[in-house]
Coordinates of C-alpha atoms and ligand atoms in Angstrom, one line a residue:
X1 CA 115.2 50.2 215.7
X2 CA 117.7 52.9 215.6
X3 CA 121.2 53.0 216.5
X4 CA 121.1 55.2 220.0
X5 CA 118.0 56.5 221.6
X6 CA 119.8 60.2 221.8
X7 CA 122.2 61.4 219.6
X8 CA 123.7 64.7 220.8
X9 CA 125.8 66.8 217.5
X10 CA 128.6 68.7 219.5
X11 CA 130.3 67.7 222.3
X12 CA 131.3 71.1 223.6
X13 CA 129.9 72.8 226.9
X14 CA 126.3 72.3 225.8
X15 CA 126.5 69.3 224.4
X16 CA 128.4 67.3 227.4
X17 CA 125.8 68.8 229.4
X18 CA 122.9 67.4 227.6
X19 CA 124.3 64.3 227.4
X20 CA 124.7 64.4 231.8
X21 CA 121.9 65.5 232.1
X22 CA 119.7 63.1 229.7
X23 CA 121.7 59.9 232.0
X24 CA 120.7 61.2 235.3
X25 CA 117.0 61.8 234.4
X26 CA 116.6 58.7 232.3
X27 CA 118.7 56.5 235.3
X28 CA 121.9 56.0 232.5
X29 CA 118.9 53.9 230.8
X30 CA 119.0 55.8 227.3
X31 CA 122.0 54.9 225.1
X32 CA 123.9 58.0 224.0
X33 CA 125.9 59.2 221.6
X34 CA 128.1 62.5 221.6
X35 CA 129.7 63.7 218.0
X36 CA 132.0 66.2 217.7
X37 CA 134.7 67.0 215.0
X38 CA 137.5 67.6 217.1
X39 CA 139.9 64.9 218.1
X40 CA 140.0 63.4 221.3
X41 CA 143.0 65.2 222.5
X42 CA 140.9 68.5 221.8
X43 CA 137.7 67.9 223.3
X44 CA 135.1 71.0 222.6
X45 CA 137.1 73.0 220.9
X46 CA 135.1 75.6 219.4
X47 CA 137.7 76.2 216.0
X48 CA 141.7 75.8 215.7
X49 CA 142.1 78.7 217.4
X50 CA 140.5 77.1 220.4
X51 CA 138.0 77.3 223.3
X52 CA 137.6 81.0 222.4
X53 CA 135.4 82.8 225.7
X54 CA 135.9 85.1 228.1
X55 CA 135.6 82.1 230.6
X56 CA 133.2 83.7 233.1
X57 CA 130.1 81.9 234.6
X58 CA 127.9 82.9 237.8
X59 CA 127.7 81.0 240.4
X60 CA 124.0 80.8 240.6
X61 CA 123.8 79.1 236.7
X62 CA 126.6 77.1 238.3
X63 CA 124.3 75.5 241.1
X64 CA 120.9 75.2 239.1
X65 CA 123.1 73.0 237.0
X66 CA 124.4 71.1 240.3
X67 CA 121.1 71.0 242.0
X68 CA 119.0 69.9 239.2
X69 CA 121.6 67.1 237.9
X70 CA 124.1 66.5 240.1
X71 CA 127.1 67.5 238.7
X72 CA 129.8 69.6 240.3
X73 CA 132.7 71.7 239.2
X74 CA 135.4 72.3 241.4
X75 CA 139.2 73.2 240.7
X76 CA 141.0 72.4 238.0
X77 CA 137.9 73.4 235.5
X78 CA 137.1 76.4 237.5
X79 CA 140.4 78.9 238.0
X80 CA 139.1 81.6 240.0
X81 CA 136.4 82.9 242.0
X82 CA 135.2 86.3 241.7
X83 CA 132.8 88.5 243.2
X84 CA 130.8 89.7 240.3
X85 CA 131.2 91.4 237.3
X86 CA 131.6 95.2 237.2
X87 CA 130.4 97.4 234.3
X88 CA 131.4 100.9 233.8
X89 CA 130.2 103.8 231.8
X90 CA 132.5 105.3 229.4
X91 CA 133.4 108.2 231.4
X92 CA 134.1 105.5 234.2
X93 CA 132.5 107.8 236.5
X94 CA 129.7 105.1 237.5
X95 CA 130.3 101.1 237.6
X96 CA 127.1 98.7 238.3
X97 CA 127.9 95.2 239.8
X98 CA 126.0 92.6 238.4
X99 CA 125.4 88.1 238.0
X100 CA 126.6 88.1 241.6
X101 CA 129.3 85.6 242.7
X102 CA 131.1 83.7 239.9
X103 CA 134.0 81.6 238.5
X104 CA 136.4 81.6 235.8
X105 CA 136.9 78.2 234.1
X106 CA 139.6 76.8 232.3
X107 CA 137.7 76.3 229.2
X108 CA 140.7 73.2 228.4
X109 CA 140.3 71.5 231.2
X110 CA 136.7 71.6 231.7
X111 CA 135.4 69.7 228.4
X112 CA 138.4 66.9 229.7
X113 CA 136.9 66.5 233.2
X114 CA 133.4 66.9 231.3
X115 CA 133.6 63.9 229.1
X116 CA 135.8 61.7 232.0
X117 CA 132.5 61.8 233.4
X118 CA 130.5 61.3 230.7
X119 CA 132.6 58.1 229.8
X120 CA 131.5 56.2 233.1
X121 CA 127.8 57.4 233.3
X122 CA 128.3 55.0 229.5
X123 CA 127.5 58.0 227.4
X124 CA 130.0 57.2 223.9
X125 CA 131.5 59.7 221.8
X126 CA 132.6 59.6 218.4
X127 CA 135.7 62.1 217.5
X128 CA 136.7 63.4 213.7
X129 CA 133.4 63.5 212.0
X130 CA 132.4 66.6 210.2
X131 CA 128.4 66.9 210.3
X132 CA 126.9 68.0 207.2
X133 CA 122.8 67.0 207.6
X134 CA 120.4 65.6 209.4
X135 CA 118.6 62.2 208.2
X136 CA 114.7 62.6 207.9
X137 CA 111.7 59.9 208.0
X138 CA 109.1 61.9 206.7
X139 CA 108.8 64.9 209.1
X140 CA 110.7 63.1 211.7
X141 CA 114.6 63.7 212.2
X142 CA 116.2 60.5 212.8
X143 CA 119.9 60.4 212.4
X144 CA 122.8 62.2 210.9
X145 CA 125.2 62.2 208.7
X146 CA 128.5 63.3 207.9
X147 CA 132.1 62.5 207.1
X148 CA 134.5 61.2 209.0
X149 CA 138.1 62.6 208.9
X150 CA 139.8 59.6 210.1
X151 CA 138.8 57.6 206.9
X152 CA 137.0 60.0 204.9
X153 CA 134.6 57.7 204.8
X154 CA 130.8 58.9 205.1
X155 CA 129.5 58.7 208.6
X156 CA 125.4 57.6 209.1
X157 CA 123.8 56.9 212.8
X158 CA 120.2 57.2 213.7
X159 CA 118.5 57.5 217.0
X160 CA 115.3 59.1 218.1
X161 CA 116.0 62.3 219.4
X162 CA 118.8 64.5 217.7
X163 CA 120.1 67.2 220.0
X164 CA 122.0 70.3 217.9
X165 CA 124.4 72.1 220.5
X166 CA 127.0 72.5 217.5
X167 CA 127.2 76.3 218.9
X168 CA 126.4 79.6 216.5
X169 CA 127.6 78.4 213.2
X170 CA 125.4 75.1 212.8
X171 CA 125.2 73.2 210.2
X172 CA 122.4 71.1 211.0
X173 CA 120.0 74.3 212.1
X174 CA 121.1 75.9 208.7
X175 CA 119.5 72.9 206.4
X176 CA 116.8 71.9 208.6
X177 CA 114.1 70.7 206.7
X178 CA 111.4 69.8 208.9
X179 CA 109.8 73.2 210.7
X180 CA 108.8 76.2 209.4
X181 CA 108.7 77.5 213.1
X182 CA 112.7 77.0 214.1
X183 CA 114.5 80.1 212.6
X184 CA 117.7 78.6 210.3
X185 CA 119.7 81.9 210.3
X186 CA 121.0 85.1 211.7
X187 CA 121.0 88.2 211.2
X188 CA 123.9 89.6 210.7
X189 CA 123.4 92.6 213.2
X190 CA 123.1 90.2 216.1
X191 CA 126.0 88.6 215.8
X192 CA 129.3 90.2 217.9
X193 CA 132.7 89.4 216.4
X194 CA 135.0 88.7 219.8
X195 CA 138.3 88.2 220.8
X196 CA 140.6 87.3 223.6
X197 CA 143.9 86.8 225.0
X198 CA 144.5 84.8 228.2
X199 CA 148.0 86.2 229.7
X200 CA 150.5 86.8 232.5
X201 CA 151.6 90.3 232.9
X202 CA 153.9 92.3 235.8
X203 CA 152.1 94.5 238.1
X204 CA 151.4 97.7 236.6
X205 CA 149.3 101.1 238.4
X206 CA 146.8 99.8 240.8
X207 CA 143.9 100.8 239.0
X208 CA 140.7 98.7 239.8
X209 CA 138.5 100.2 237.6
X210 CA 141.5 98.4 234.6
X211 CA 142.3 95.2 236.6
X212 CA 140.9 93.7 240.1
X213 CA 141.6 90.2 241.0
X214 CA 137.7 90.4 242.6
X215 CA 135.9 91.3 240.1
X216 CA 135.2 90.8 236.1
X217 CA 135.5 94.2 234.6
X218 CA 133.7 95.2 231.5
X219 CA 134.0 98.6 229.9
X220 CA 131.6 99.8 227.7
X221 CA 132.9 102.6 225.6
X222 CA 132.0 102.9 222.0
X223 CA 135.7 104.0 220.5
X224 CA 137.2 100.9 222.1
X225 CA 134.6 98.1 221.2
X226 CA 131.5 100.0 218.9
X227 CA 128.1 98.2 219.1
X228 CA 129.7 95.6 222.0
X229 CA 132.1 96.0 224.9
X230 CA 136.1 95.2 226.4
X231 CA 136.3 93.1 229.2
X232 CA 139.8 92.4 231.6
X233 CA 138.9 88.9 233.7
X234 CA 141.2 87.9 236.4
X235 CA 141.8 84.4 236.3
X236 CA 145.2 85.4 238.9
X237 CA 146.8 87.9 240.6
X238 CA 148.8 88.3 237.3
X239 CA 146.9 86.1 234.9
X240 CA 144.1 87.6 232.6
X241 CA 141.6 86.8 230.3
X242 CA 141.7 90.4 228.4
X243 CA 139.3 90.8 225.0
X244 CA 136.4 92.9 223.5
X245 CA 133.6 92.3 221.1
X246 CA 132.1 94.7 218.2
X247 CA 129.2 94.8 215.7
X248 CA 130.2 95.4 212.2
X249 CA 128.0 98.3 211.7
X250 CA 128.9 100.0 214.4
X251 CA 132.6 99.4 214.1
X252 CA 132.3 100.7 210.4
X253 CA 130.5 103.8 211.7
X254 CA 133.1 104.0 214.7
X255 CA 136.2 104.1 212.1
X256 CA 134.4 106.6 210.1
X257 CA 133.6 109.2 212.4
X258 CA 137.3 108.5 214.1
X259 CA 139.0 107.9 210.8
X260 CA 140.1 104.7 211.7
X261 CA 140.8 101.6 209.8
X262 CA 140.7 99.3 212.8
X263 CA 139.2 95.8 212.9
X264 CA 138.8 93.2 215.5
X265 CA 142.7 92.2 216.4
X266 CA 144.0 95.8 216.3
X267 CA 141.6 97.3 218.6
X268 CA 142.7 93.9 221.1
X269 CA 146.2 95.2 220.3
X270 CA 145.1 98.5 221.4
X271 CA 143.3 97.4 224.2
X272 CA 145.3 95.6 225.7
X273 CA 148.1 98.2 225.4
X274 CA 146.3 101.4 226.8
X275 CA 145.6 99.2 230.0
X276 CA 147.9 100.6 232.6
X277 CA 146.8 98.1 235.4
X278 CA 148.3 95.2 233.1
X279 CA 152.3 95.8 232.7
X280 CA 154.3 93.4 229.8
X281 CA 151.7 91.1 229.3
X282 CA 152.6 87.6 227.6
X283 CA 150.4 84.8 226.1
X284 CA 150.1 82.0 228.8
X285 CA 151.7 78.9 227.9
X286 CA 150.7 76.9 230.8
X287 CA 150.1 73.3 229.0
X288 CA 146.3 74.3 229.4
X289 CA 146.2 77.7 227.7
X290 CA 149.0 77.2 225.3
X291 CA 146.5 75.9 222.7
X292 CA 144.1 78.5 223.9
X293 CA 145.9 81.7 224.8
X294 CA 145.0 84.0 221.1
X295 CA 141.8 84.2 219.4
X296 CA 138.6 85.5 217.2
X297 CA 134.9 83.5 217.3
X298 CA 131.6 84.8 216.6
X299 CA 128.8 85.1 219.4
X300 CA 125.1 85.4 219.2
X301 CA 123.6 88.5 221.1
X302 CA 120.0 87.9 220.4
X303 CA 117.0 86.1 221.9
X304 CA 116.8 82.4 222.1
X305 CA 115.4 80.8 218.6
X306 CA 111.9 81.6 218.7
X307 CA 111.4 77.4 218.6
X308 CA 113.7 75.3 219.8
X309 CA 112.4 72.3 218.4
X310 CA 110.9 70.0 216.0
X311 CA 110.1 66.2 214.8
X312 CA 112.8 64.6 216.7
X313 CA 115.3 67.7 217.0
X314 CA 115.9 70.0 219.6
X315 CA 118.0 72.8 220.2
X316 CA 120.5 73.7 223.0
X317 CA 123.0 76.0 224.0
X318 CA 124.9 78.7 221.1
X319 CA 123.5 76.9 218.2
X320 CA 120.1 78.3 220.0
X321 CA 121.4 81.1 220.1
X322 CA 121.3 81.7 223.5
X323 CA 124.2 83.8 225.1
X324 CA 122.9 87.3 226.8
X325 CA 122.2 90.1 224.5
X326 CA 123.9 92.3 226.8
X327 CA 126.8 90.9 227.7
X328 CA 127.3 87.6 225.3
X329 CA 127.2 85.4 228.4
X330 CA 126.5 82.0 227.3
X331 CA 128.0 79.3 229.6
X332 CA 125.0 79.9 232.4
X333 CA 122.2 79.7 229.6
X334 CA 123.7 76.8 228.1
X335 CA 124.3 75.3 231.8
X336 CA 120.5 75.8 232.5
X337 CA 119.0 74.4 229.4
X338 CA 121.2 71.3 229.4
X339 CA 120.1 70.8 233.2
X340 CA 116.5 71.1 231.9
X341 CA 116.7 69.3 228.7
X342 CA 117.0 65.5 229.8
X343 CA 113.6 65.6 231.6
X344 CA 111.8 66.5 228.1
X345 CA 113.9 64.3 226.6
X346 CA 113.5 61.1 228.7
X347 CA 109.9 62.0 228.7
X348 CA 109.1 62.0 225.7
X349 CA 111.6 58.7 224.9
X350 CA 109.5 56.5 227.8
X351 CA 106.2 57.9 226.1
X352 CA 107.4 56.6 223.1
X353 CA 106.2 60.0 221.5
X354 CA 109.3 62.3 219.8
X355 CA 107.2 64.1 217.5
X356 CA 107.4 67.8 217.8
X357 CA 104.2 68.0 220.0
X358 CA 105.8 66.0 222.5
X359 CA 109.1 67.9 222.3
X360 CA 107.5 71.0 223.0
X361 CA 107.3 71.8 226.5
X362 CA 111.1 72.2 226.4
X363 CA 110.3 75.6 224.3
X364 CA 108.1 76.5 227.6
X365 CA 110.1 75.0 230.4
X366 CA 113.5 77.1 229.2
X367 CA 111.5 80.3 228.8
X368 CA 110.1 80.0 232.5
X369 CA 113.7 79.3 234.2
X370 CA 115.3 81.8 231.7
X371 CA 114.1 82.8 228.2
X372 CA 111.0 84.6 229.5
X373 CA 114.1 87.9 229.4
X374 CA 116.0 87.4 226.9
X375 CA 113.5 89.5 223.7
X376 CA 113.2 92.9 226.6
X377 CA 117.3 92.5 226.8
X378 CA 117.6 92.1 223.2
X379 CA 116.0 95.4 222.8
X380 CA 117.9 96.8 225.3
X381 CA 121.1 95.8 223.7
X382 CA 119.5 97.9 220.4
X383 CA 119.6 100.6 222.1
X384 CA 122.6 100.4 224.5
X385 CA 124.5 100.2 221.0
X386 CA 122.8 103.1 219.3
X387 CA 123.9 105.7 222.3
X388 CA 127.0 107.4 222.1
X389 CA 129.3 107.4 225.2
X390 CA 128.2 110.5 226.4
X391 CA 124.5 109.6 226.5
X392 CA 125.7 106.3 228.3
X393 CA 127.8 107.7 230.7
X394 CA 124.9 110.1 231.3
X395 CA 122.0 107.2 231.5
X396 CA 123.8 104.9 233.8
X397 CA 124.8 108.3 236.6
X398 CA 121.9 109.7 236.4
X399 CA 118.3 107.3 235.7
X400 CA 119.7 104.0 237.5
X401 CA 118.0 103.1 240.8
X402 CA 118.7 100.7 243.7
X403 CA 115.7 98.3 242.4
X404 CA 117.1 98.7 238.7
X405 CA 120.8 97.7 239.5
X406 CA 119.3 94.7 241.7
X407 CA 117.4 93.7 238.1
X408 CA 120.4 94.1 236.1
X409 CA 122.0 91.6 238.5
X410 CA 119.3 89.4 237.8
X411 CA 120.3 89.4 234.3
X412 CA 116.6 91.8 233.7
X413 CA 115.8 94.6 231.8
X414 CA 115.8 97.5 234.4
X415 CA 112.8 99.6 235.1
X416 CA 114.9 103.0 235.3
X417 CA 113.3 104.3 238.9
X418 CA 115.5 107.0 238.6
X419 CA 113.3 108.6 235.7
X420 CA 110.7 108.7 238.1
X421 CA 112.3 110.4 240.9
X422 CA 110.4 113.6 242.1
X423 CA 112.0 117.1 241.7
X424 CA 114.9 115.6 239.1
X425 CA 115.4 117.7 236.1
X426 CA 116.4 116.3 232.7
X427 CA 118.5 119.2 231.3
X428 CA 119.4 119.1 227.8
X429 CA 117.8 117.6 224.4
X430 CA 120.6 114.7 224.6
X431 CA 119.7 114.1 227.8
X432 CA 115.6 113.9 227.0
X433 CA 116.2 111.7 224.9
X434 CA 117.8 109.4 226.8
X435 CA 115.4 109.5 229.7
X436 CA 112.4 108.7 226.3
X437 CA 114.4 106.0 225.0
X438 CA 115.1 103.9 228.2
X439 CA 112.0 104.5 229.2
X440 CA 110.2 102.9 226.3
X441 CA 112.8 100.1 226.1
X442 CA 111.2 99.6 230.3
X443 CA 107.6 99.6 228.6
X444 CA 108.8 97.4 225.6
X445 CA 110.6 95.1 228.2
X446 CA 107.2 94.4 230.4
X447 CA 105.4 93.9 227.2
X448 CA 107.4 91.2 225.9
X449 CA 108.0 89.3 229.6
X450 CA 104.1 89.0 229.1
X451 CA 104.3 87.6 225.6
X452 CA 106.8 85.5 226.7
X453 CA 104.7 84.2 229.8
X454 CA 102.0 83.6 227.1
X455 CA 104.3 81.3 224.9
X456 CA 101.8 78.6 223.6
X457 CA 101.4 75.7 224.8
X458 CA 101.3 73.5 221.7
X459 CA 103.2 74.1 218.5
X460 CA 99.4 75.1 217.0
X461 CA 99.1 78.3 218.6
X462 CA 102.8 79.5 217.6
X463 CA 102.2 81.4 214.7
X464 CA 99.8 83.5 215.3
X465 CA 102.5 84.1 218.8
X466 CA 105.6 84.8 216.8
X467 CA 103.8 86.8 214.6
X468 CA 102.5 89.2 217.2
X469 CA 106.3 89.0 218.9
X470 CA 108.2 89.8 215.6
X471 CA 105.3 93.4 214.9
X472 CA 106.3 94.7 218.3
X473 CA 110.2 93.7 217.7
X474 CA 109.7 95.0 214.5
X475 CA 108.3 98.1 215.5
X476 CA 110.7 98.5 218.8
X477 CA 114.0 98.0 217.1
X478 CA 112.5 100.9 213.7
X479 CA 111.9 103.1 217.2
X480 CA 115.4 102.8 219.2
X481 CA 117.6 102.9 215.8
X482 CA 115.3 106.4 215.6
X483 CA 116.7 107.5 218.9
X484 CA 120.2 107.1 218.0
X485 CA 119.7 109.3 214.5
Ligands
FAD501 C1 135.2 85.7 222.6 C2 134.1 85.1 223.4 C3 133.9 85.4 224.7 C4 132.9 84.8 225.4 N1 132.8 85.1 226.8 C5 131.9 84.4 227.5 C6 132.0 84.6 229.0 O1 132.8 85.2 229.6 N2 131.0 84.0 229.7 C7 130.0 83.2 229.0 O2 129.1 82.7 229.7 N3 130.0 83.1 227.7 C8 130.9 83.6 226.9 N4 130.9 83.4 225.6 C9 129.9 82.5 225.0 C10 130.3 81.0 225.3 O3 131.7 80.8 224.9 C11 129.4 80.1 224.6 O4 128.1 80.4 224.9 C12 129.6 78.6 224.9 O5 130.9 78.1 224.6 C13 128.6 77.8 224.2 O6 128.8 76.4 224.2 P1 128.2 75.5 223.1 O7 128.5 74.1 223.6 O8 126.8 75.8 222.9 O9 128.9 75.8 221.7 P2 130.4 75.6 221.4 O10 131.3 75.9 222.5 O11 130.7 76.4 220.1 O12 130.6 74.0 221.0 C14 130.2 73.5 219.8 C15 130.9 72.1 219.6 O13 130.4 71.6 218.3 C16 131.5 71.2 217.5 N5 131.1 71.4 216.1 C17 130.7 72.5 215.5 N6 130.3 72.2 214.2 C18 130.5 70.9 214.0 C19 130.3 70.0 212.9 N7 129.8 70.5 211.7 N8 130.5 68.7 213.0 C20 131.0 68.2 214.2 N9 131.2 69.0 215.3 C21 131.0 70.3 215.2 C22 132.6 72.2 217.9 O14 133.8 71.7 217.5 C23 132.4 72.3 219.4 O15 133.0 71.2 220.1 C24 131.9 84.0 224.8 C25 132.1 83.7 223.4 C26 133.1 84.3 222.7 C27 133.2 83.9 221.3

């Protein structure tokens, strides 16, 4: 007999998910339990410095999430509407729209509202404990354990299933002990150090290519975020959510070639200042934002975890890993494998089978709705980060089709038509090498949808899969770092 059926570790956006979702499939039979260090005043509060995001979700993630479990978001968790997100080349000279309609949230708010409803679907939560480890029976995960900061007294519960959404930095993915097939740890390079301010500023030149009220801008330019890119998010006429994220390398290569010492804050700082759109901009101290309005949290910009699951643990939302390679979007991934999640999970509970066998169609049922892209725009995030701004600003004017922008804002890996188009002439070696490189990360892209379409559909079959998946990674990623040499 154990203590809950489900016990989910984090109670932030993926974790309050889960746990909705796991009481509508189950009919609020299962008895859940959601654990998060933060204190009830704070609920899923990524670090002290707060719910650190740019606070953009697409619609569409939105209403999977609405259609498949009933739950809605409406004002106050979501702030704004916009019309899409706009990326532009360096040169600004080209801008694709892309994720369609969408909202920004009030990241504060929303985990309140979240885990109001929560409460009367009977779903508990525990506040203040600090997990450390996961409680094993054999190969079987059945608790966990950790401390708790009210009384510093060690905290123990066991259940059936464990759910880890304790976002990028787990603790309980780190040690686990029972799977050779979930990966523990990241590497370095695909993780994007990011940081945000929400404000209020004063009208400034009506530039909508540096603020528009419609639209979530991002700029990709390789002086002003290396290796990632800046992003100005209306959540008001005159309220922002203004930040940029960078990759270490790249940043170190950045200040070299620019002789620069810059680091995360001061190219914010700088930012924020050469935006002429946004004139004297202050931190928001609406009681919402006011412990939210400055801050700097890690994201993942990689492929899901190549297994998401194992004797009685599953993965779900940042601690997967599972925010866009592109553009570190993470809310409408998280918002899609939560809405999924609680049919595997009351499954397997009424079988009466956790084991990691019964767990796994999870692994298969996340990769048809979503994760069947996300190793093609991995790839594609490799070599995005290798090109200069030049060869970007080139690549998006000149080899981007109708069919590849409608991809894009599919969240796919484009097909460049445009390479293809009679009678066009590539001039220049730069250029050549452009056209070669996106047109092998295409190639790569259809390659890896396959492999991804093939993911087994036991756990027996898996090595032999990932092994074949992490060659042609392998050998893509030794090819696009080429191309930017
Ligand atoms: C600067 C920045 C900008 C971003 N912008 C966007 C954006 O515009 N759109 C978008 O879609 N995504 C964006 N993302 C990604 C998005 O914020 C995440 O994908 C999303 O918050 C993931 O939610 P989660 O519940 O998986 O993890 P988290 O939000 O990290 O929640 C994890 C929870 O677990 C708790 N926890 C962690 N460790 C422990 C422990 N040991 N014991 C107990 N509790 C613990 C935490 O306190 C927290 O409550 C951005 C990320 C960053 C950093």
């Amino acid at each position: 007999m154990t203590d809950y059926d489900v016990i989910i570790a984090g109670g932030g956006l993926a974790g309050t998910i889960t746990a909705q979702s796991i009481s509508y499939y189950s009919n609020q039979n299962l008895k859940i339990l959601v654990v998060d260090r933060n204190s009830e005043f704070f609920p899923g509060r990524k670090s002290l410095a707060g719910w650190v995001c740019g606070d953009a979700c697409s619609k569409e993630a939105v209403d999977f999430m609405s259609n498949r479990i009933k739950v809605k978001w409406t004002r106050p968790e979501i702030e704004h509407d916009v019309k899409g997100v706009m990326a532009y080349s360096p040169d600004k000279e080209t801008s694709i729209p892309f994720d369609g309609e969408g909202y920004m949230l009030n990241r504060q708010k929303l985990p309140e509202i979240q885990n109001e409803r929560c409460k009367k679907m009977g779903i508990e939560f525990e506040y203040e404990i600090n997990l450390t480890c996961l409680i094993y029976d054999g190969q079987q995960v059945i608790g966990i354990q950790g401390i708790d900061n009210k009384t510093k007294q060690p905290f123990k519960k066991t259940s059936k299933i464990v759910i880890d959404a304790l976002g990028v930095t787990s603790t309980l993915r780190n040690g686990l002990e029972n799977s050779t097939k979930v990966e523990k740890r990241i590497d370095r390079r695909d993780l994007e150090s990011t940081g945000r301010y929400i404000m209020y500023f004063d009208q400034g030149q009506k530039d909508l290519t540096e603020f528009d009220p419609d639209y979530c801008i991002i700029h990709l330019d390789q002086d002003i975020a290396p290796g990632g890119y800046g992003w100005v998010f209306p959540k008001a006429d005159n309220k922002v959510n203004i930040g940029l994220g960078i990759e270490k390398s790249f940043l170190d290569k950045r200040n070299k070639r620019l002789g620069k010492k810059d680091n995360v804050e001061s190219l914010m700082k700088e930012y924020l200042k050469r935006n002429k759109a946004i004139k004297n901009p202050r931190l928001s101290e609406d009681p919402e934002d006011i412990n939210n309005n400055s801050g700097i949290f890690q994201v993942s910009v990689r492929r899901q975890n190549d297994c998401m699951t194992s004797g009685g643990y599953m993965l779900v939302g940042d601690s997967a890993w599972m925010p866009k390679a592109i553009d570190a979007g993470g809310i409408g991934p998280a918002l899609i494998a939560g809405a999924i999640i609680g049919n595997n999970i009351s499954q397997a509970i009424e079988a009466n089978d956790v084991s990691e066998t019964s767990l796994w169609q999870y692994n298969i049922d996340f990769i048809k709705e979503y994760g069947y892209k996300t190793a093609g725009l991995e790839l594609f995030r490799g070599l995005i980060q290798q090109m200069t701004n030049e060869q970007i600003s080139y690549g998006m004017k000149h080899f981007l089709g109708n069919m590849d922008v409608e991809s894009i804002s599919k969240g796919e890996h484009p097909d460049f038509s445009g390479l293809g188009r009679i009678g066009m002439m590539i001039r220049g070696v730069m250029n050549k090498t452009v056209a070669k490189a996106l047109r092998y990360t295409s190639e790569q892209n259809q390659w890896l949808v396959e492999h991804y379409n093939n993911y087994p559909k036991d756990p027996s079959d898996f090595d032999e899969w990932k092994k074949t998946l992490h060659k042609r990674l392998d050998e893509a990623f030794t090819k696009v770092e080429a191309f930017g040499t």
